[in-house]
Every structure is written in structure tokens, then in C-alpha cells.
Amino acid sequence: MMRKYQVQVPRRRGGSNSALLFDISPILANMALDGMEDLIMKRYPKMKVHFVRYADDFVVTTPTREIAEEVKSLISDFLAKRGLTLSESKTKITHINDGFDFLGINIRKYRGVLLMKPSKESVKKITRKIGLVLLKAAAWNQDKVIQKLNPIIIGWTNYHRHIASTKTFNRHSAPNFSCVIFFNMRAQPSNNIS
């Protein structure tokens, strides 16, 4: 597995010894995985084999399960030469009708139509994050709560806006709205309407 490394770069701001930390693991992942796509495309030049990669996450689509098994062993050999292995728990060969999750998006064919939706794990994560903010916000005023929640909600919705996410947004906006109303009632008990 790829380790995460951090590089410390000094900043010049007011003469302080503060430093900017950034994660270089995506850069190292890209360096280690460079050439994988070329290897696959050379091996299957005229077949419908497609490779999509983002840092150390990737998806390979193939026309048959047998070719998918071959590609998996090809990738395993490629990684072994670099001292890396495929994570068996994360590696999955599945039919598109059963779907798969990639970068927080569930990709699946429904009755012959390809749909991409926010994955269940992504929805659980954002709901948990909003809940944690509201738990911490017990003594905050309403402006501070909104100031903390807005970037979280806007960021998540912007990430998922280009996929079929309207039903997911509608389904999860009501509980989140209820949490905010409950917070408001708890913060201002004298203004509650019975």
C-alpha cells in the first residue's frame, strides 16, 4: 500500500516559523502507476477496454469477465514490479448492472440506462459530518452554525451536481432541514411555536 508522506515548506509571513504542510501521496501514486494504462491498451488494442484513474484509484471496464480477470492479473504484475499490491478488499469485479462505487459515485445500469448517483457511503459521510457540526454547535449562535454548514453542504452538492443526484438531494434535504430547525428551537426556546 502507498504510504502518505508530508513535505514541510517554510512560509515567510510575519517572520514566524509557520509551515505549510501538503500531502504528496497523490503525486507518488501517479508516478508509480504511470504506464499502467499504456500496458493495458497495448495488450488489448482493438477491444472495448477502458481505463480511468484518479491518483491511486482506478476503474477498468472490459467486455467480459474473463478479460477483466486477465487485466486484474496484468495490473497485479505491474504493481508487483513496483513493490505494490492490489487491495483484495477494495478490488472488485462486477457486472455494470450490479454497479460499483468510484470516488463517492455509484455507477450502475438500470434497465439498460447508465446512471451515476451519489454512493450510499458518500451520503452517510455527509450526513454524519453535518450531524457532528450540529452536535458541536450546541452553544453557537445561528450565524456561526450557518457559516460552518454552508461550505460543507455547498461543497458536497457541487461535487455531485453533474450526476443524477436530484432525488438524493431531495431525500436528504428534509432531515437536514429538520436538524437545523431542531437546533434553532433548542437555541431559542422563547421563540418556539407549539
Tab-separated table of C-alpha atoms in Angstrom:
chain	number	residue	atom	x	y	z
A	1	MET	CA	0.000	0.000	0.000
A	2	MET	CA	1.060	3.559	-0.668
A	3	ARG	CA	2.192	5.472	2.410
A	4	LYS	CA	1.251	9.085	2.887
A	5	TYR	CA	4.180	11.460	3.049
A	6	GLN	CA	4.194	15.061	4.091
A	7	VAL	CA	6.589	17.734	2.944
A	8	GLN	CA	7.200	20.797	5.036
A	9	VAL	CA	7.659	24.026	3.070
A	10	PRO	CA	8.523	27.134	5.106
A	11	ARG	CA	6.373	30.229	4.559
A	12	ARG	CA	7.512	33.796	5.000
A	13	ARG	CA	4.668	35.501	6.773
A	14	GLY	CA	5.471	37.952	9.511
A	15	GLY	CA	8.756	36.222	10.301
A	16	SER	CA	7.026	33.323	12.069
A	17	ASN	CA	8.202	29.734	11.849
A	18	SER	CA	4.879	28.534	10.479
A	19	ALA	CA	4.964	25.934	7.729
A	20	LEU	CA	2.614	24.787	5.011
A	21	LEU	CA	2.015	21.043	5.013
A	22	PHE	CA	0.691	19.293	1.962
A	23	ASP	CA	0.182	15.669	1.110
A	24	ILE	CA	2.299	14.314	-1.758
A	25	SER	CA	0.835	10.806	-1.811
A	26	PRO	CA	-1.278	11.523	-4.960
A	27	ILE	CA	1.895	12.660	-6.737
A	28	LEU	CA	3.720	9.480	-5.711
A	29	ALA	CA	0.707	7.367	-6.717
A	30	ASN	CA	0.654	8.958	-10.156
A	31	MET	CA	4.383	8.352	-10.567
A	32	ALA	CA	4.094	4.708	-9.503
A	33	LEU	CA	1.042	3.989	-11.640
A	34	ASP	CA	2.276	5.787	-14.756
A	35	GLY	CA	2.432	3.335	-17.628
A	36	MET	CA	-0.388	1.092	-16.432
A	37	GLU	CA	-2.849	2.456	-18.984
A	38	ASP	CA	-0.332	2.073	-21.832
A	39	LEU	CA	0.336	-1.533	-20.817
A	40	ILE	CA	-3.388	-2.368	-20.836
A	41	MET	CA	-4.032	-0.590	-24.148
A	42	LYS	CA	-1.081	-2.369	-25.824
A	43	ARG	CA	-2.374	-5.723	-24.622
A	44	TYR	CA	-5.978	-5.073	-25.767
A	45	PRO	CA	-5.690	-2.580	-28.669
A	46	LYS	CA	-8.935	-3.332	-30.528
A	47	MET	CA	-11.189	-4.290	-27.619
A	48	LYS	CA	-13.534	-2.170	-25.546
A	49	VAL	CA	-11.163	-1.979	-22.603
A	50	HIS	CA	-11.171	1.417	-20.862
A	51	PHE	CA	-9.016	2.692	-18.022
A	52	VAL	CA	-9.930	5.629	-15.737
A	53	ARG	CA	-7.583	6.744	-12.953
A	54	TYR	CA	-7.597	9.441	-10.310
A	55	ALA	CA	-4.434	9.375	-8.141
A	56	ASP	CA	-4.346	5.808	-6.765
A	57	ASP	CA	-8.000	4.971	-7.539
A	58	PHE	CA	-8.804	3.445	-10.903
A	59	VAL	CA	-11.507	1.568	-12.810
A	60	VAL	CA	-11.039	-0.743	-15.778
A	61	THR	CA	-14.046	-1.654	-17.906
A	62	THR	CA	-13.945	-4.722	-20.121
A	63	PRO	CA	-16.458	-6.518	-22.361
A	64	THR	CA	-16.253	-9.869	-20.483
A	65	ARG	CA	-15.452	-11.202	-17.026
A	66	GLU	CA	-12.592	-13.319	-18.438
A	67	ILE	CA	-10.837	-10.245	-19.837
A	68	ALA	CA	-11.414	-8.474	-16.515
A	69	GLU	CA	-9.620	-11.353	-14.720
A	70	GLU	CA	-6.736	-11.109	-17.223
A	71	VAL	CA	-6.477	-7.344	-16.722
A	72	LYS	CA	-6.501	-7.831	-12.944
A	73	SER	CA	-3.540	-10.224	-13.148
A	74	LEU	CA	-1.771	-7.844	-15.574
A	75	ILE	CA	-2.226	-4.976	-13.109
A	76	SER	CA	-1.067	-7.181	-10.198
A	77	ASP	CA	2.141	-7.999	-12.097
A	78	PHE	CA	2.630	-4.314	-12.973
A	79	LEU	CA	2.259	-3.306	-9.316
A	80	ALA	CA	4.439	-6.173	-8.030
A	81	LYS	CA	7.373	-4.820	-10.069
A	82	ARG	CA	6.987	-1.572	-8.116
A	83	GLY	CA	6.651	-3.223	-4.734
A	84	LEU	CA	2.895	-2.582	-4.520
A	85	THR	CA	-0.144	-4.862	-4.339
A	86	LEU	CA	-3.821	-4.591	-5.160
A	87	SER	CA	-6.018	-4.363	-2.082
A	88	GLU	CA	-8.163	-7.510	-2.202
A	89	SER	CA	-10.843	-5.891	-0.053
A	90	LYS	CA	-11.192	-2.953	-2.466
A	91	THR	CA	-10.667	-4.853	-5.729
A	92	LYS	CA	-13.958	-5.999	-7.184
A	93	ILE	CA	-15.005	-7.496	-10.496
A	94	THR	CA	-18.681	-6.849	-11.081
A	95	HIS	CA	-21.212	-6.505	-13.860
A	96	ILE	CA	-22.335	-2.974	-14.713
A	97	ASN	CA	-25.935	-3.957	-13.896
A	98	ASP	CA	-24.791	-4.621	-10.305
A	99	GLY	CA	-22.854	-1.352	-10.235
A	100	PHE	CA	-19.789	-0.146	-8.369
A	101	ASP	CA	-18.645	2.886	-6.377
A	102	PHE	CA	-15.844	5.129	-7.636
A	103	LEU	CA	-14.817	8.406	-5.971
A	104	GLY	CA	-18.064	8.676	-3.990
A	105	ILE	CA	-20.244	7.986	-7.027
A	106	ASN	CA	-22.266	4.841	-7.658
A	107	ILE	CA	-22.136	3.847	-11.328
A	108	ARG	CA	-24.758	1.341	-12.472
A	109	LYS	CA	-27.051	0.449	-15.355
A	110	TYR	CA	-30.757	0.491	-14.542
A	111	ARG	CA	-32.866	-1.242	-17.218
A	112	GLY	CA	-30.191	-0.564	-19.824
A	113	VAL	CA	-29.638	3.099	-18.858
A	114	LEU	CA	-26.342	4.081	-17.241
A	115	LEU	CA	-26.887	6.255	-14.167
A	116	MET	CA	-24.387	7.799	-11.815
A	117	LYS	CA	-25.637	8.709	-8.344
A	118	PRO	CA	-24.002	9.693	-5.056
A	119	SER	CA	-22.899	6.476	-3.345
A	120	LYS	CA	-24.587	5.380	-0.109
A	121	GLU	CA	-21.248	5.720	1.682
A	122	SER	CA	-20.891	9.307	0.437
A	123	VAL	CA	-24.393	10.163	1.666
A	124	LYS	CA	-23.689	8.579	5.072
A	125	LYS	CA	-20.441	10.523	5.320
A	126	ILE	CA	-22.022	13.922	4.613
A	127	THR	CA	-24.956	13.213	6.931
A	128	ARG	CA	-22.540	12.200	9.705
A	129	LYS	CA	-20.444	15.329	9.089
A	130	ILE	CA	-23.496	17.621	9.308
A	131	GLY	CA	-24.627	15.819	12.467
A	132	LEU	CA	-21.210	16.309	14.097
A	133	VAL	CA	-21.240	20.021	13.297
A	134	LEU	CA	-24.718	20.353	14.835
A	135	LEU	CA	-23.597	18.440	17.937
A	136	LYS	CA	-20.632	20.784	18.393
A	137	ALA	CA	-22.880	23.778	17.734
A	138	ALA	CA	-24.997	23.458	20.872
A	139	ALA	CA	-23.843	26.825	22.230
A	140	TRP	CA	-23.259	28.604	18.916
A	141	ASN	CA	-25.449	31.317	17.504
A	142	GLN	CA	-27.352	30.693	14.293
A	143	ASP	CA	-24.958	32.711	12.112
A	144	LYS	CA	-21.977	30.620	13.177
A	145	VAL	CA	-23.881	27.364	12.518
A	146	ILE	CA	-24.827	28.535	9.035
A	147	GLN	CA	-21.259	29.693	8.445
A	148	LYS	CA	-19.971	26.186	9.308
A	149	LEU	CA	-22.668	24.207	7.462
A	150	ASN	CA	-22.771	26.176	4.196
A	151	PRO	CA	-19.306	25.226	2.879
A	152	ILE	CA	-19.882	21.561	3.766
A	153	ILE	CA	-23.267	21.327	2.045
A	154	ILE	CA	-22.319	23.506	-0.940
A	155	GLY	CA	-19.080	21.577	-1.498
A	156	TRP	CA	-20.820	18.191	-1.432
A	157	THR	CA	-23.660	19.299	-3.696
A	158	ASN	CA	-21.270	20.943	-6.164
A	159	TYR	CA	-19.228	17.739	-6.350
A	160	HIS	CA	-22.349	15.689	-7.143
A	161	ARG	CA	-24.238	18.222	-9.292
A	162	HIS	CA	-23.246	16.703	-12.643
A	163	ILE	CA	-24.730	13.295	-11.912
A	164	ALA	CA	-28.272	12.032	-11.267
A	165	SER	CA	-28.469	13.396	-7.742
A	166	THR	CA	-31.742	15.336	-7.532
A	167	LYS	CA	-33.600	12.526	-5.721
A	168	THR	CA	-30.709	12.116	-3.293
A	169	PHE	CA	-30.612	15.873	-2.616
A	170	ASN	CA	-34.386	15.986	-2.066
A	171	ARG	CA	-34.403	12.892	0.147
A	172	HIS	CA	-31.651	14.239	2.401
A	173	SER	CA	-32.566	17.906	2.496
A	174	ALA	CA	-35.649	17.286	4.678
A	175	PRO	CA	-33.785	15.516	7.538
A	176	ASN	CA	-31.008	18.112	7.432
A	177	PHE	CA	-33.592	20.907	7.477
A	178	SER	CA	-35.286	19.207	10.455
A	179	CYS	CA	-31.955	19.083	12.302
A	180	VAL	CA	-31.412	22.795	11.706
A	181	ILE	CA	-34.976	23.622	12.848
A	182	PHE	CA	-34.436	21.482	15.973
A	183	PHE	CA	-31.160	23.309	16.614
A	184	ASN	CA	-32.933	26.655	16.232
A	185	MET	CA	-35.712	25.612	18.644
A	186	ARG	CA	-33.135	24.457	21.197
A	187	ALA	CA	-31.048	27.635	20.803
A	188	GLN	CA	-34.037	29.991	21.111
A	189	PRO	CA	-36.640	28.290	23.351
A	190	SER	CA	-38.596	31.510	23.934
A	191	ASN	CA	-39.395	31.826	20.201
A	192	ASN	CA	-40.724	28.276	19.774
A	193	ILE	CA	-44.176	27.810	18.343
A	194	SER	CA	-46.076	24.964	19.970
